[in-house]
Structures are given as structure tokens and as C-alpha cells.
Tab-separated table of N, CA and C in Angstrom:
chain	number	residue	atom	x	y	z
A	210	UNK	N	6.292	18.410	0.799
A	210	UNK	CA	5.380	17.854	1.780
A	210	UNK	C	4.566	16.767	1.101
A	211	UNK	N	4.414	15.570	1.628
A	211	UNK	CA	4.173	14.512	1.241
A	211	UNK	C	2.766	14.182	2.634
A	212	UNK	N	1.632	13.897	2.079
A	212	UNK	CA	0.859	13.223	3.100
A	212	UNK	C	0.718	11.504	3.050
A	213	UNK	N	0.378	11.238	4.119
A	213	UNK	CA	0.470	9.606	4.041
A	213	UNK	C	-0.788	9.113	4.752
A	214	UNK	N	-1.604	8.605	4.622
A	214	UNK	CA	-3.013	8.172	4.773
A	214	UNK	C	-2.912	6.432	5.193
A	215	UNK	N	-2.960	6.140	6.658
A	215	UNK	CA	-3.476	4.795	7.184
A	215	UNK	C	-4.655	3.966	6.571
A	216	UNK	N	-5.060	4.086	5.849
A	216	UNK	CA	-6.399	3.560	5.692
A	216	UNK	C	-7.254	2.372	5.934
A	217	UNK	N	-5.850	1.243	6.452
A	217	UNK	CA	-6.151	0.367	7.751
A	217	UNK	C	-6.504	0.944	8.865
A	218	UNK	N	-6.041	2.121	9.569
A	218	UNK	CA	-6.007	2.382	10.619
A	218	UNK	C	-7.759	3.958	10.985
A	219	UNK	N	-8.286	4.377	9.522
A	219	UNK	CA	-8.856	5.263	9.705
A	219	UNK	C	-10.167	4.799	9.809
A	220	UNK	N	-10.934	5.313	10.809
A	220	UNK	CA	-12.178	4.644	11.246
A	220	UNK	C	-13.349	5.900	10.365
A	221	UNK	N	-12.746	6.231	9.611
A	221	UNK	CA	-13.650	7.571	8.602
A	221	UNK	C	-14.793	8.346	9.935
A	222	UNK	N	-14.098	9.041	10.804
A	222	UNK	CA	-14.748	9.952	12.019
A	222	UNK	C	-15.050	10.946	10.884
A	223	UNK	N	-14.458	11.660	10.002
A	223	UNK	CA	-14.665	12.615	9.315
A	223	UNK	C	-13.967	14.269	10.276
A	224	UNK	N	-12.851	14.188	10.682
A	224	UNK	CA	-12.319	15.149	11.471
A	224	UNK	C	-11.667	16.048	10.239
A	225	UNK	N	-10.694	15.212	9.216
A	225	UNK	CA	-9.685	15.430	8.393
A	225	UNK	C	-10.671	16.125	7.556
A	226	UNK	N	-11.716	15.873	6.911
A	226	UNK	CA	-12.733	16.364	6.090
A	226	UNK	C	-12.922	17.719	6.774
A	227	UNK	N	-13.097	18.265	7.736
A	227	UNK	CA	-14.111	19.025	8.406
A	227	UNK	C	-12.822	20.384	8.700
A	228	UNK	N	-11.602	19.680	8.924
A	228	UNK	CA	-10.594	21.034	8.834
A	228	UNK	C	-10.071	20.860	7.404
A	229	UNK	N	-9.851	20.860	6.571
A	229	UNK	CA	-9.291	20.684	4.924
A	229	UNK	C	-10.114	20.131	4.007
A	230	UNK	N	-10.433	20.919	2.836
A	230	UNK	CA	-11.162	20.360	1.509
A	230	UNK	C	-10.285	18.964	1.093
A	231	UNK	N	-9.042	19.665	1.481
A	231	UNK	CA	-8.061	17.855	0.701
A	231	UNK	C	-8.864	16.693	0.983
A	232	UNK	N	-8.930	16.252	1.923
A	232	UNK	CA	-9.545	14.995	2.388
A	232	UNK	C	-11.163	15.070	2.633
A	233	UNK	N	-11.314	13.689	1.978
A	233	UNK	CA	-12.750	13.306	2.037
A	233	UNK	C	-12.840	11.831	2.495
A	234	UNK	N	-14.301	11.299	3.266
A	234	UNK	CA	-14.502	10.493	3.658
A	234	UNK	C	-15.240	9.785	2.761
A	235	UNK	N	-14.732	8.167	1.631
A	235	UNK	CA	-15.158	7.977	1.010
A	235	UNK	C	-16.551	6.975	0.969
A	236	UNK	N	-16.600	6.340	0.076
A	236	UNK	CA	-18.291	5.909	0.156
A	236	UNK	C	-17.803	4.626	1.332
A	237	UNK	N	-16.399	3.609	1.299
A	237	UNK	CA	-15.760	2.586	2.013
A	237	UNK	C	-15.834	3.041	3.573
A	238	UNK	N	-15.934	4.613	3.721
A	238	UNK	CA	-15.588	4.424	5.229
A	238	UNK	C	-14.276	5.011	5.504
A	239	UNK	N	-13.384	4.983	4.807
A	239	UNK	CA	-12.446	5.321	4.399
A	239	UNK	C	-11.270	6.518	3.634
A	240	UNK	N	-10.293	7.448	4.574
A	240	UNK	CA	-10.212	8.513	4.174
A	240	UNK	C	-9.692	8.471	2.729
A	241	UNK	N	-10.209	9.246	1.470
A	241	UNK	CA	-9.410	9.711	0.510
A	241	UNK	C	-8.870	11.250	0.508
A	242	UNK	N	-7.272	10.928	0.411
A	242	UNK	CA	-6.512	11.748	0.530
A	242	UNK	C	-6.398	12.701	-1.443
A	243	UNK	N	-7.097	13.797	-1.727
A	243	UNK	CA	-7.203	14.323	-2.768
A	243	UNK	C	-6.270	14.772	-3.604
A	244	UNK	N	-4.514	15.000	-3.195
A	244	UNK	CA	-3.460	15.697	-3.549
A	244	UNK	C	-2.822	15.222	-2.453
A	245	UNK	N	-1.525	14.542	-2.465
A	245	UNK	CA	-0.866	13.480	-1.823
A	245	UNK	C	0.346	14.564	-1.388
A	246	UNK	N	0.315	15.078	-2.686
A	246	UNK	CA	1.243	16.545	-2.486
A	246	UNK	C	1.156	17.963	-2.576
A	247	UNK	N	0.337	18.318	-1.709
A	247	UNK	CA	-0.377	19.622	-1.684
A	247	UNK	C	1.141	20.708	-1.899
A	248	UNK	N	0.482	21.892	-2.105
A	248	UNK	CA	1.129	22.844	-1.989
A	248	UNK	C	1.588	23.288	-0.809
A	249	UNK	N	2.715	24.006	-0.726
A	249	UNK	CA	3.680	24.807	0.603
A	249	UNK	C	2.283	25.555	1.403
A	250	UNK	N	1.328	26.358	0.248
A	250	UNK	CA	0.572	26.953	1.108
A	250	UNK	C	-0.368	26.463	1.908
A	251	UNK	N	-0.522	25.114	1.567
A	251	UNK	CA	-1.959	24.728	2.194
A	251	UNK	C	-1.478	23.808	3.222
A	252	UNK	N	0.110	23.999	3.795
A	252	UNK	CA	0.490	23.921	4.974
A	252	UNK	C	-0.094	23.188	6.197
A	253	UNK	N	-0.078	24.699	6.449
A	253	UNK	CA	-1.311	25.030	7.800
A	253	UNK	C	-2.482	24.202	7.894
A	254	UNK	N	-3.054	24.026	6.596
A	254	UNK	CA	-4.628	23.594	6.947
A	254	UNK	C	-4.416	21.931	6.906
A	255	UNK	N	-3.250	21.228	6.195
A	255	UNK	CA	-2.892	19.834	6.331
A	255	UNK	C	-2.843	19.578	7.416
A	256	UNK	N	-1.711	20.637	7.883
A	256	UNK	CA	-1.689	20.259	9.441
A	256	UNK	C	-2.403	20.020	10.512
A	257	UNK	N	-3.254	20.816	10.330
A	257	UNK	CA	-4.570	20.980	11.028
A	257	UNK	C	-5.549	19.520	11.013
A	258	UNK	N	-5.167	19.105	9.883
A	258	UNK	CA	-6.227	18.030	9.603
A	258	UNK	C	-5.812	16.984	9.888
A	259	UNK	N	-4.573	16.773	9.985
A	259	UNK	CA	-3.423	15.953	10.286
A	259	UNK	C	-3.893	16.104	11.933
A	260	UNK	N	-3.384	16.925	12.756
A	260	UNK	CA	-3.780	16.664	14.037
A	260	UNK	C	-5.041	16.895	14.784
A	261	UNK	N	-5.917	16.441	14.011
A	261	UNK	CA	-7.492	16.641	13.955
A	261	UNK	C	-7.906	15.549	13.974
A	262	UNK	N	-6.947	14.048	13.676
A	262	UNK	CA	-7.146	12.739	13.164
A	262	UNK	C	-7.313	12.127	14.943
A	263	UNK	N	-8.153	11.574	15.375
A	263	UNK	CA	-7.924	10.934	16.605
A	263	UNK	C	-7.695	9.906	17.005
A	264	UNK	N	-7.726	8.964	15.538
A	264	UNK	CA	-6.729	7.762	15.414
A	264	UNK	C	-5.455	7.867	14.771
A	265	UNK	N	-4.872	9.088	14.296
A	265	UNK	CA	-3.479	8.974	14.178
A	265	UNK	C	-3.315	8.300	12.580
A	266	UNK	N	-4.330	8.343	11.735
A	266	UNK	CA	-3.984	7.824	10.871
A	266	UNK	C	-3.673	8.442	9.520
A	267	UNK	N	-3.351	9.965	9.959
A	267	UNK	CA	-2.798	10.814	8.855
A	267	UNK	C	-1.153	11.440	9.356
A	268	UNK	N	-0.647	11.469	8.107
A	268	UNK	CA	0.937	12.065	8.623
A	268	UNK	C	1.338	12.727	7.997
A	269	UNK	N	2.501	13.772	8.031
A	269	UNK	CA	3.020	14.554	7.238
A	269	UNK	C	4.286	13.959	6.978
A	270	UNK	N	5.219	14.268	5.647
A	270	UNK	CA	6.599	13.910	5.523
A	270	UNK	C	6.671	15.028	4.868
A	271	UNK	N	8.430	15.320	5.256
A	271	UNK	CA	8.483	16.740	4.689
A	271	UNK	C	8.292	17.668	5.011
């Protein structure tokens, strides 16, 4: 599992932050993605954060 981060496209709402420690909203405004390749287990909570995004600017591969 591979995450992929818009960061043209992320208006830093702070959604991705608020379901997953992975991601943080940096000082730019801008999401930083913490582990690009999380573990199998932390799945679920990518996902979560992933469709938590309301501009669409997080994705999963993999």
C-alpha cells in the first residue's frame, strides 16, 4: 500500500489529520503525508483518512 498526496490539490481542511496520526497539516497549508508506506495494519485508518479528504486529494495504491 502506497499513499499518494495532491498537494496542489489539498486545501489543508485538516480531515486526514483528525482520522490518522499519519498525516499532518503542515506549517504551508499543506498535507504532510508521514510514512508513504504504512503498514498492512494501519489499513483501515488510511482509509478512513483517505475518504475523509473532501477535496479528493489523498489516494491509495495497492
Amino acid at each position: 500500500m502506497r499513499v499518494v498526496a495532491d498537494r496542489d490539490t489539498c486545501e489543508g481542511l485538516g480531515m486526514c489529520e483528525a482520522m490518522s496520526e499519519l498525516f499532518e497539516v503542515g506549517d504551508d497549508g499543506s498535507v504532510v503525508v508521514h510514512d508513504e508506506q504504512p503498514p498492512e495494519a494501519a489499513r483501515a485508518d488510511v482509509q478512513a483518512a483517505v475518504d475523509a479528504c473532501p477535496v479528493l486529494a489523498l489516494r491509495l495504491e495497492g
